Amino acid sequence: MNDLYCTEEINHVLRYVNNIPISGRYRSELVRWINTYLDEENVEKHLTSKKDTFDMSVKQAAQRDLELTILFAKKEDRTNSGIIFLEGELLFLFNLLYEKVKTQKLAA
């Protein structure tokens, strides 16, 4: 995966989250999730700290934390189809980053 592409996508997602009309608490939780799970150093740290041979715990934590983030959304936040699409895009970007970090880790 191209680092520039990943950086541009993450910046695009952050701009979108900061400009979409959603509640403040939900916005701050989404930004926290993005800063945690779309940060290459953070993902690498999680991968190296886990002793799980399948590394599923990192992926499960990302998905679980995004689900918990959704709990901060108000009803009005969840009626916007764009935000639902965004949540899928966040998981997709995380999976791309996860595979990149995992491949680098195996190559080292």
PDB file of N, CA and C in Angstrom, residues 21-101:
ATOM      1  N   PRO A  21     -22.313  17.017   9.921  1.00  0.00           N
ATOM      2  CA  PRO A  21     -23.125  17.437  11.073  1.00  0.00           C
ATOM      3  C   PRO A  21     -23.499  16.249  11.975  1.00  0.00           C
ATOM      4  N   ILE A  22     -22.657  15.993  12.975  1.00  0.00           N
ATOM      5  CA  ILE A  22     -22.921  14.945  13.967  1.00  0.00           C
ATOM      6  C   ILE A  22     -22.677  15.535  15.348  1.00  0.00           C
ATOM      7  N   SER A  23     -23.127  14.818  16.361  1.00  0.00           N
ATOM      8  CA  SER A  23     -22.966  15.312  17.731  1.00  0.00           C
ATOM      9  C   SER A  23     -21.490  15.370  18.111  1.00  0.00           C
ATOM     10  N   GLY A  24     -21.182  16.283  18.999  1.00  0.00           N
ATOM     11  CA  GLY A  24     -19.801  16.516  19.403  1.00  0.00           C
ATOM     12  C   GLY A  24     -19.140  15.306  20.038  1.00  0.00           C
ATOM     13  N   ARG A  25     -19.847  14.610  20.887  1.00  0.00           N
ATOM     14  CA  ARG A  25     -19.261  13.444  21.569  1.00  0.00           C
ATOM     15  C   ARG A  25     -18.964  12.330  20.570  1.00  0.00           C
ATOM     16  N   TYR A  26     -19.880  12.093  19.648  1.00  0.00           N
ATOM     17  CA  TYR A  26     -19.674  11.067  18.622  1.00  0.00           C
ATOM     18  C   TYR A  26     -18.489  11.445  17.746  1.00  0.00           C
ATOM     19  N   ARG A  27     -18.397  12.718  17.379  1.00  0.00           N
ATOM     20  CA  ARG A  27     -17.274  13.202  16.568  1.00  0.00           C
ATOM     21  C   ARG A  27     -15.951  12.951  17.304  1.00  0.00           C
ATOM     22  N   SER A  28     -15.897  13.318  18.579  1.00  0.00           N
ATOM     23  CA  SER A  28     -14.641  13.149  19.319  1.00  0.00           C
ATOM     24  C   SER A  28     -14.273  11.673  19.468  1.00  0.00           C
ATOM     25  N   GLU A  29     -15.256  10.812  19.614  1.00  0.00           N
ATOM     26  CA  GLU A  29     -14.986   9.373  19.706  1.00  0.00           C
ATOM     27  C   GLU A  29     -14.509   8.806  18.369  1.00  0.00           C
ATOM     28  N   LEU A  30     -15.084   9.287  17.274  1.00  0.00           N
ATOM     29  CA  LEU A  30     -14.616   8.848  15.954  1.00  0.00           C
ATOM     30  C   LEU A  30     -13.181   9.299  15.707  1.00  0.00           C
ATOM     31  N   VAL A  31     -12.870  10.529  16.071  1.00  0.00           N
ATOM     32  CA  VAL A  31     -11.510  11.040  15.897  1.00  0.00           C
ATOM     33  C   VAL A  31     -10.540  10.235  16.761  1.00  0.00           C
ATOM     34  N   ARG A  32     -10.938   9.912  17.978  1.00  0.00           N
ATOM     35  CA  ARG A  32     -10.101   9.082  18.851  1.00  0.00           C
ATOM     36  C   ARG A  32      -9.846   7.727  18.214  1.00  0.00           C
ATOM     37  N   TRP A  33     -10.892   7.100  17.640  1.00  0.00           N
ATOM     38  CA  TRP A  33     -10.737   5.808  16.989  1.00  0.00           C
ATOM     39  C   TRP A  33      -9.770   5.922  15.805  1.00  0.00           C
ATOM     40  N   ILE A  34      -9.944   6.953  15.012  1.00  0.00           N
ATOM     41  CA  ILE A  34      -9.079   7.156  13.840  1.00  0.00           C
ATOM     42  C   ILE A  34      -7.632   7.336  14.287  1.00  0.00           C
ATOM     43  N   ASN A  35      -7.404   8.138  15.309  1.00  0.00           N
ATOM     44  CA  ASN A  35      -6.045   8.372  15.790  1.00  0.00           C
ATOM     45  C   ASN A  35      -5.431   7.123  16.421  1.00  0.00           C
ATOM     46  N   THR A  36      -6.257   6.224  16.919  1.00  0.00           N
ATOM     47  CA  THR A  36      -5.754   4.996  17.521  1.00  0.00           C
ATOM     48  C   THR A  36      -5.502   3.917  16.478  1.00  0.00           C
ATOM     49  N   TYR A  37      -6.478   3.670  15.622  1.00  0.00           N
ATOM     50  CA  TYR A  37      -6.412   2.508  14.736  1.00  0.00           C
ATOM     51  C   TYR A  37      -5.977   2.815  13.306  1.00  0.00           C
ATOM     52  N   LEU A  38      -5.858   4.063  12.945  1.00  0.00           N
ATOM     53  CA  LEU A  38      -5.335   4.389  11.622  1.00  0.00           C
ATOM     54  C   LEU A  38      -3.958   5.041  11.728  1.00  0.00           C
ATOM     55  N   ASP A  39      -3.313   4.827  12.850  1.00  0.00           N
ATOM     56  CA  ASP A  39      -1.953   5.293  13.069  1.00  0.00           C
ATOM     57  C   ASP A  39      -1.014   4.087  12.973  1.00  0.00           C
ATOM     58  N   GLU A  40      -0.106   4.125  12.003  1.00  0.00           N
ATOM     59  CA  GLU A  40       0.764   2.982  11.723  1.00  0.00           C
ATOM     60  C   GLU A  40       1.581   2.565  12.944  1.00  0.00           C
ATOM     61  N   GLU A  41       2.126   3.517  13.663  1.00  0.00           N
ATOM     62  CA  GLU A  41       2.934   3.193  14.845  1.00  0.00           C
ATOM     63  C   GLU A  41       2.102   2.508  15.918  1.00  0.00           C
ATOM     64  N   ASN A  42       0.885   2.977  16.100  1.00  0.00           N
ATOM     65  CA  ASN A  42      -0.016   2.374  17.079  1.00  0.00           C
ATOM     66  C   ASN A  42      -0.359   0.935  16.716  1.00  0.00           C
ATOM     67  N   VAL A  43      -0.679   0.714  15.448  1.00  0.00           N
ATOM     68  CA  VAL A  43      -1.028  -0.638  14.990  1.00  0.00           C
ATOM     69  C   VAL A  43       0.177  -1.558  15.147  1.00  0.00           C
ATOM     70  N   GLU A  44       1.358  -1.058  14.791  1.00  0.00           N
ATOM     71  CA  GLU A  44       2.575  -1.858  14.932  1.00  0.00           C
ATOM     72  C   GLU A  44       2.816  -2.217  16.402  1.00  0.00           C
ATOM     73  N   LYS A  45       2.601  -1.253  17.291  1.00  0.00           N
ATOM     74  CA  LYS A  45       2.777  -1.497  18.721  1.00  0.00           C
ATOM     75  C   LYS A  45       1.807  -2.575  19.199  1.00  0.00           C
ATOM     76  N   HIS A  46       0.562  -2.498  18.737  1.00  0.00           N
ATOM     77  CA  HIS A  46      -0.428  -3.509  19.118  1.00  0.00           C
ATOM     78  C   HIS A  46      -0.033  -4.886  18.595  1.00  0.00           C
ATOM     79  N   LEU A  47       0.451  -4.931  17.371  1.00  0.00           N
ATOM     80  CA  LEU A  47       0.849  -6.212  16.786  1.00  0.00           C
ATOM     81  C   LEU A  47       2.032  -6.829  17.525  1.00  0.00           C
ATOM     82  N   THR A  48       3.006  -6.024  17.874  1.00  0.00           N
ATOM     83  CA  THR A  48       4.186  -6.565  18.543  1.00  0.00           C
ATOM     84  C   THR A  48       3.926  -6.915  19.995  1.00  0.00           C
ATOM     85  N   SER A  49       2.919  -6.304  20.593  1.00  0.00           N
ATOM     86  CA  SER A  49       2.632  -6.595  22.000  1.00  0.00           C
ATOM     87  C   SER A  49       1.734  -7.813  22.170  1.00  0.00           C
ATOM     88  N   LYS A  50       1.076  -8.229  21.116  1.00  0.00           N
ATOM     89  CA  LYS A  50       0.170  -9.366  21.209  1.00  0.00           C
ATOM     90  C   LYS A  50       0.935 -10.659  20.982  1.00  0.00           C
ATOM     91  N   LYS A  51       0.633 -11.657  21.793  1.00  0.00           N
ATOM     92  CA  LYS A  51       1.273 -12.951  21.649  1.00  0.00           C
ATOM     93  C   LYS A  51       0.384 -13.925  20.881  1.00  0.00           C
ATOM     94  N   ASP A  52      -0.735 -13.438  20.416  1.00  0.00           N
ATOM     95  CA  ASP A  52      -1.689 -14.228  19.659  1.00  0.00           C
ATOM     96  C   ASP A  52      -1.099 -14.562  18.290  1.00  0.00           C
ATOM     97  N   THR A  53      -1.010 -15.844  17.955  1.00  0.00           N
ATOM     98  CA  THR A  53      -0.384 -16.239  16.698  1.00  0.00           C
ATOM     99  C   THR A  53      -1.172 -15.779  15.486  1.00  0.00           C
ATOM    100  N   PHE A  54      -2.455 -15.597  15.619  1.00  0.00           N
ATOM    101  CA  PHE A  54      -3.269 -15.165  14.486  1.00  0.00           C
ATOM    102  C   PHE A  54      -3.457 -13.653  14.457  1.00  0.00           C
ATOM    103  N   ASP A  55      -3.037 -12.966  15.480  1.00  0.00           N
ATOM    104  CA  ASP A  55      -3.158 -11.507  15.572  1.00  0.00           C
ATOM    105  C   ASP A  55      -4.599 -11.032  15.446  1.00  0.00           C
ATOM    106  N   MET A  56      -5.522 -11.901  15.714  1.00  0.00           N
ATOM    107  CA  MET A  56      -6.930 -11.521  15.586  1.00  0.00           C
ATOM    108  C   MET A  56      -7.355 -10.543  16.676  1.00  0.00           C
ATOM    109  N   SER A  57      -6.656 -10.546  17.784  1.00  0.00           N
ATOM    110  CA  SER A  57      -7.077  -9.672  18.876  1.00  0.00           C
ATOM    111  C   SER A  57      -6.989  -8.192  18.488  1.00  0.00           C
ATOM    112  N   VAL A  58      -6.023  -7.815  17.671  1.00  0.00           N
ATOM    113  CA  VAL A  58      -5.905  -6.423  17.237  1.00  0.00           C
ATOM    114  C   VAL A  58      -7.082  -6.061  16.338  1.00  0.00           C
ATOM    115  N   LYS A  59      -7.403  -6.935  15.407  1.00  0.00           N
ATOM    116  CA  LYS A  59      -8.534  -6.676  14.511  1.00  0.00           C
ATOM    117  C   LYS A  59      -9.844  -6.649  15.289  1.00  0.00           C
ATOM    118  N   GLN A  60      -9.989  -7.563  16.213  1.00  0.00           N
ATOM    119  CA  GLN A  60     -11.207  -7.601  17.012  1.00  0.00           C
ATOM    120  C   GLN A  60     -11.335  -6.356  17.887  1.00  0.00           C
ATOM    121  N   ALA A  61     -10.223  -5.886  18.424  1.00  0.00           N
ATOM    122  CA  ALA A  61     -10.255  -4.679  19.247  1.00  0.00           C
ATOM    123  C   ALA A  61     -10.686  -3.477  18.418  1.00  0.00           C
ATOM    124  N   ALA A  62     -10.181  -3.365  17.195  1.00  0.00           N
ATOM    125  CA  ALA A  62     -10.557  -2.246  16.323  1.00  0.00           C
ATOM    126  C   ALA A  62     -12.048  -2.281  16.023  1.00  0.00           C
ATOM    127  N   GLN A  63     -12.552  -3.451  15.686  1.00  0.00           N
ATOM    128  CA  GLN A  63     -13.973  -3.571  15.366  1.00  0.00           C
ATOM    129  C   GLN A  63     -14.827  -3.310  16.609  1.00  0.00           C
ATOM    130  N   ARG A  64     -14.431  -3.874  17.733  1.00  0.00           N
ATOM    131  CA  ARG A  64     -15.187  -3.677  18.973  1.00  0.00           C
ATOM    132  C   ARG A  64     -15.197  -2.206  19.374  1.00  0.00           C
ATOM    133  N   ASP A  65     -14.030  -1.554  19.284  1.00  0.00           N
ATOM    134  CA  ASP A  65     -13.957  -0.140  19.661  1.00  0.00           C
ATOM    135  C   ASP A  65     -14.787   0.744  18.736  1.00  0.00           C
ATOM    136  N   LEU A  66     -14.860   0.388  17.451  1.00  0.00           N
ATOM    137  CA  LEU A  66     -15.709   1.159  16.538  1.00  0.00           C
ATOM    138  C   LEU A  66     -17.178   0.950  16.899  1.00  0.00           C
ATOM    139  N   GLU A  67     -17.534  -0.277  17.259  1.00  0.00           N
ATOM    140  CA  GLU A  67     -18.910  -0.544  17.690  1.00  0.00           C
ATOM    141  C   GLU A  67     -19.239   0.241  18.956  1.00  0.00           C
ATOM    142  N   LEU A  68     -18.286   0.325  19.875  1.00  0.00           N
ATOM    143  CA  LEU A  68     -18.511   1.104  21.099  1.00  0.00           C
ATOM    144  C   LEU A  68     -18.609   2.595  20.792  1.00  0.00           C
ATOM    145  N   THR A  69     -17.836   3.047  19.821  1.00  0.00           N
ATOM    146  CA  THR A  69     -17.897   4.446  19.392  1.00  0.00           C
ATOM    147  C   THR A  69     -19.289   4.793  18.896  1.00  0.00           C
ATOM    148  N   ILE A  70     -19.905   3.876  18.189  1.00  0.00           N
ATOM    149  CA  ILE A  70     -21.244   4.094  17.632  1.00  0.00           C
ATOM    150  C   ILE A  70     -22.269   4.319  18.747  1.00  0.00           C
ATOM    151  N   LEU A  71     -22.011   3.771  19.915  1.00  0.00           N
ATOM    152  CA  LEU A  71     -22.933   3.965  21.035  1.00  0.00           C
ATOM    153  C   LEU A  71     -23.038   5.431  21.456  1.00  0.00           C
ATOM    154  N   PHE A  72     -22.039   6.240  21.105  1.00  0.00           N
ATOM    155  CA  PHE A  72     -22.071   7.662  21.436  1.00  0.00           C
ATOM    156  C   PHE A  72     -22.867   8.475  20.426  1.00  0.00           C
ATOM    157  N   ALA A  73     -23.283   7.834  19.340  1.00  0.00           N
ATOM    158  CA  ALA A  73     -24.048   8.536  18.309  1.00  0.00           C
ATOM    159  C   ALA A  73     -25.483   8.757  18.782  1.00  0.00           C
ATOM    160  N   LYS A  74     -25.995   9.900  18.445  1.00  0.00           N
ATOM    161  CA  LYS A  74     -27.405  10.177  18.705  1.00  0.00           C
ATOM    162  C   LYS A  74     -28.223   9.615  17.546  1.00  0.00           C
ATOM    163  N   LYS A  75     -29.516   9.535  17.742  1.00  0.00           N
ATOM    164  CA  LYS A  75     -30.394   8.997  16.704  1.00  0.00           C
ATOM    165  C   LYS A  75     -30.229   9.764  15.393  1.00  0.00           C
ATOM    166  N   GLU A  76     -30.104  11.084  15.484  1.00  0.00           N
ATOM    167  CA  GLU A  76     -29.948  11.910  14.284  1.00  0.00           C
ATOM    168  C   GLU A  76     -28.645  11.584  13.548  1.00  0.00           C
ATOM    169  N   ASP A  77     -27.612  11.228  14.306  1.00  0.00           N
ATOM    170  CA  ASP A  77     -26.324  10.873  13.694  1.00  0.00           C
ATOM    171  C   ASP A  77     -26.455   9.616  12.838  1.00  0.00           C
ATOM    172  N   ARG A  78     -27.248   8.679  13.282  1.00  0.00           N
ATOM    173  CA  ARG A  78     -27.360   7.379  12.616  1.00  0.00           C
ATOM    174  C   ARG A  78     -28.321   7.402  11.427  1.00  0.00           C
ATOM    175  N   THR A  79     -29.045   8.499  11.222  1.00  0.00           N
ATOM    176  CA  THR A  79     -29.948   8.568  10.073  1.00  0.00           C
ATOM    177  C   THR A  79     -29.217   8.996   8.806  1.00  0.00           C
ATOM    178  N   ASN A  80     -27.987   9.461   8.929  1.00  0.00           N
ATOM    179  CA  ASN A  80     -27.188   9.896   7.793  1.00  0.00           C
ATOM    180  C   ASN A  80     -26.481   8.681   7.193  1.00  0.00           C
ATOM    181  N   SER A  81     -26.819   8.327   5.967  1.00  0.00           N
ATOM    182  CA  SER A  81     -26.208   7.161   5.330  1.00  0.00           C
ATOM    183  C   SER A  81     -24.711   7.361   5.099  1.00  0.00           C
ATOM    184  N   GLY A  82     -24.273   8.609   4.988  1.00  0.00           N
ATOM    185  CA  GLY A  82     -22.854   8.889   4.802  1.00  0.00           C
ATOM    186  C   GLY A  82     -22.016   8.432   5.978  1.00  0.00           C
ATOM    187  N   ILE A  83     -22.542   8.567   7.186  1.00  0.00           N
ATOM    188  CA  ILE A  83     -21.784   8.163   8.375  1.00  0.00           C
ATOM    189  C   ILE A  83     -21.700   6.648   8.459  1.00  0.00           C
ATOM    190  N   ILE A  84     -22.738   5.962   8.015  1.00  0.00           N
ATOM    191  CA  ILE A  84     -22.712   4.498   8.002  1.00  0.00           C
ATOM    192  C   ILE A  84     -21.687   4.014   6.986  1.00  0.00           C
ATOM    193  N   PHE A  85     -21.636   4.666   5.846  1.00  0.00           N
ATOM    194  CA  PHE A  85     -20.618   4.342   4.845  1.00  0.00           C
ATOM    195  C   PHE A  85     -19.222   4.627   5.398  1.00  0.00           C
ATOM    196  N   LEU A  86     -19.079   5.730   6.118  1.00  0.00           N
ATOM    197  CA  LEU A  86     -17.792   6.095   6.709  1.00  0.00           C
ATOM    198  C   LEU A  86     -17.293   5.009   7.657  1.00  0.00           C
ATOM    199  N   GLU A  87     -18.171   4.460   8.474  1.00  0.00           N
ATOM    200  CA  GLU A  87     -17.765   3.417   9.417  1.00  0.00           C
ATOM    201  C   GLU A  87     -17.194   2.204   8.689  1.00  0.00           C
ATOM    202  N   GLY A  88     -17.798   1.845   7.572  1.00  0.00           N
ATOM    203  CA  GLY A  88     -17.259   0.759   6.754  1.00  0.00           C
ATOM    204  C   GLY A  88     -15.908   1.125   6.168  1.00  0.00           C
ATOM    205  N   GLU A  89     -15.764   2.367   5.722  1.00  0.00           N
ATOM    206  CA  GLU A  89     -14.499   2.839   5.163  1.00  0.00           C
ATOM    207  C   GLU A  89     -13.402   2.834   6.224  1.00  0.00           C
ATOM    208  N   LEU A  90     -13.759   3.177   7.459  1.00  0.00           N
ATOM    209  CA  LEU A  90     -12.777   3.162   8.540  1.00  0.00           C
ATOM    210  C   LEU A  90     -12.225   1.757   8.761  1.00  0.00           C
ATOM    211  N   LEU A  91     -13.111   0.781   8.785  1.00  0.00           N
ATOM    212  CA  LEU A  91     -12.650  -0.604   8.958  1.00  0.00           C
ATOM    213  C   LEU A  91     -11.820  -1.062   7.772  1.00  0.00           C
ATOM    214  N   PHE A  92     -12.206  -0.651   6.570  1.00  0.00           N
ATOM    215  CA  PHE A  92     -11.437  -0.997   5.378  1.00  0.00           C
ATOM    216  C   PHE A  92     -10.026  -0.405   5.453  1.00  0.00           C
ATOM    217  N   LEU A  93      -9.921   0.869   5.805  1.00  0.00           N
ATOM    218  CA  LEU A  93      -8.618   1.507   5.930  1.00  0.00           C
ATOM    219  C   LEU A  93      -7.784   0.847   7.023  1.00  0.00           C
ATOM    220  N   PHE A  94      -8.432   0.485   8.128  1.00  0.00           N
ATOM    221  CA  PHE A  94      -7.703  -0.218   9.187  1.00  0.00           C
ATOM    222  C   PHE A  94      -7.153  -1.543   8.668  1.00  0.00           C
ATOM    223  N   ASN A  95      -7.960  -2.293   7.941  1.00  0.00           N
ATOM    224  CA  ASN A  95      -7.504  -3.586   7.425  1.00  0.00           C
ATOM    225  C   ASN A  95      -6.341  -3.423   6.453  1.00  0.00           C
ATOM    226  N   LEU A  96      -6.368  -2.387   5.620  1.00  0.00           N
ATOM    227  CA  LEU A  96      -5.245  -2.123   4.724  1.00  0.00           C
ATOM    228  C   LEU A  96      -3.979  -1.819   5.524  1.00  0.00           C
ATOM    229  N   LEU A  97      -4.100  -0.968   6.508  1.00  0.00           N
ATOM    230  CA  LEU A  97      -2.959  -0.606   7.336  1.00  0.00           C
ATOM    231  C   LEU A  97      -2.457  -1.813   8.118  1.00  0.00           C
ATOM    232  N   TYR A  98      -3.366  -2.591   8.653  1.00  0.00           N
ATOM    233  CA  TYR A  98      -3.018  -3.792   9.413  1.00  0.00           C
ATOM    234  C   TYR A  98      -2.203  -4.759   8.552  1.00  0.00           C
ATOM    235  N   GLU A  99      -2.666  -5.003   7.331  1.00  0.00           N
ATOM    236  CA  GLU A  99      -1.951  -5.924   6.442  1.00  0.00           C
ATOM    237  C   GLU A  99      -0.575  -5.381   6.081  1.00  0.00           C
ATOM    238  N   LYS A 100      -0.480  -4.073   5.885  1.00  0.00           N
ATOM    239  CA  LYS A 100       0.812  -3.458   5.570  1.00  0.00           C
ATOM    240  C   LYS A 100       1.791  -3.646   6.722  1.00  0.00           C
ATOM    241  N   VAL A 101       1.345  -3.352   7.935  1.00  0.00           N
ATOM    242  CA  VAL A 101       2.210  -3.466   9.107  1.00  0.00           C
ATOM    243  C   VAL A 101       2.583  -4.921   9.345  1.00  0.00           C
TER     244      VAL A 101
END
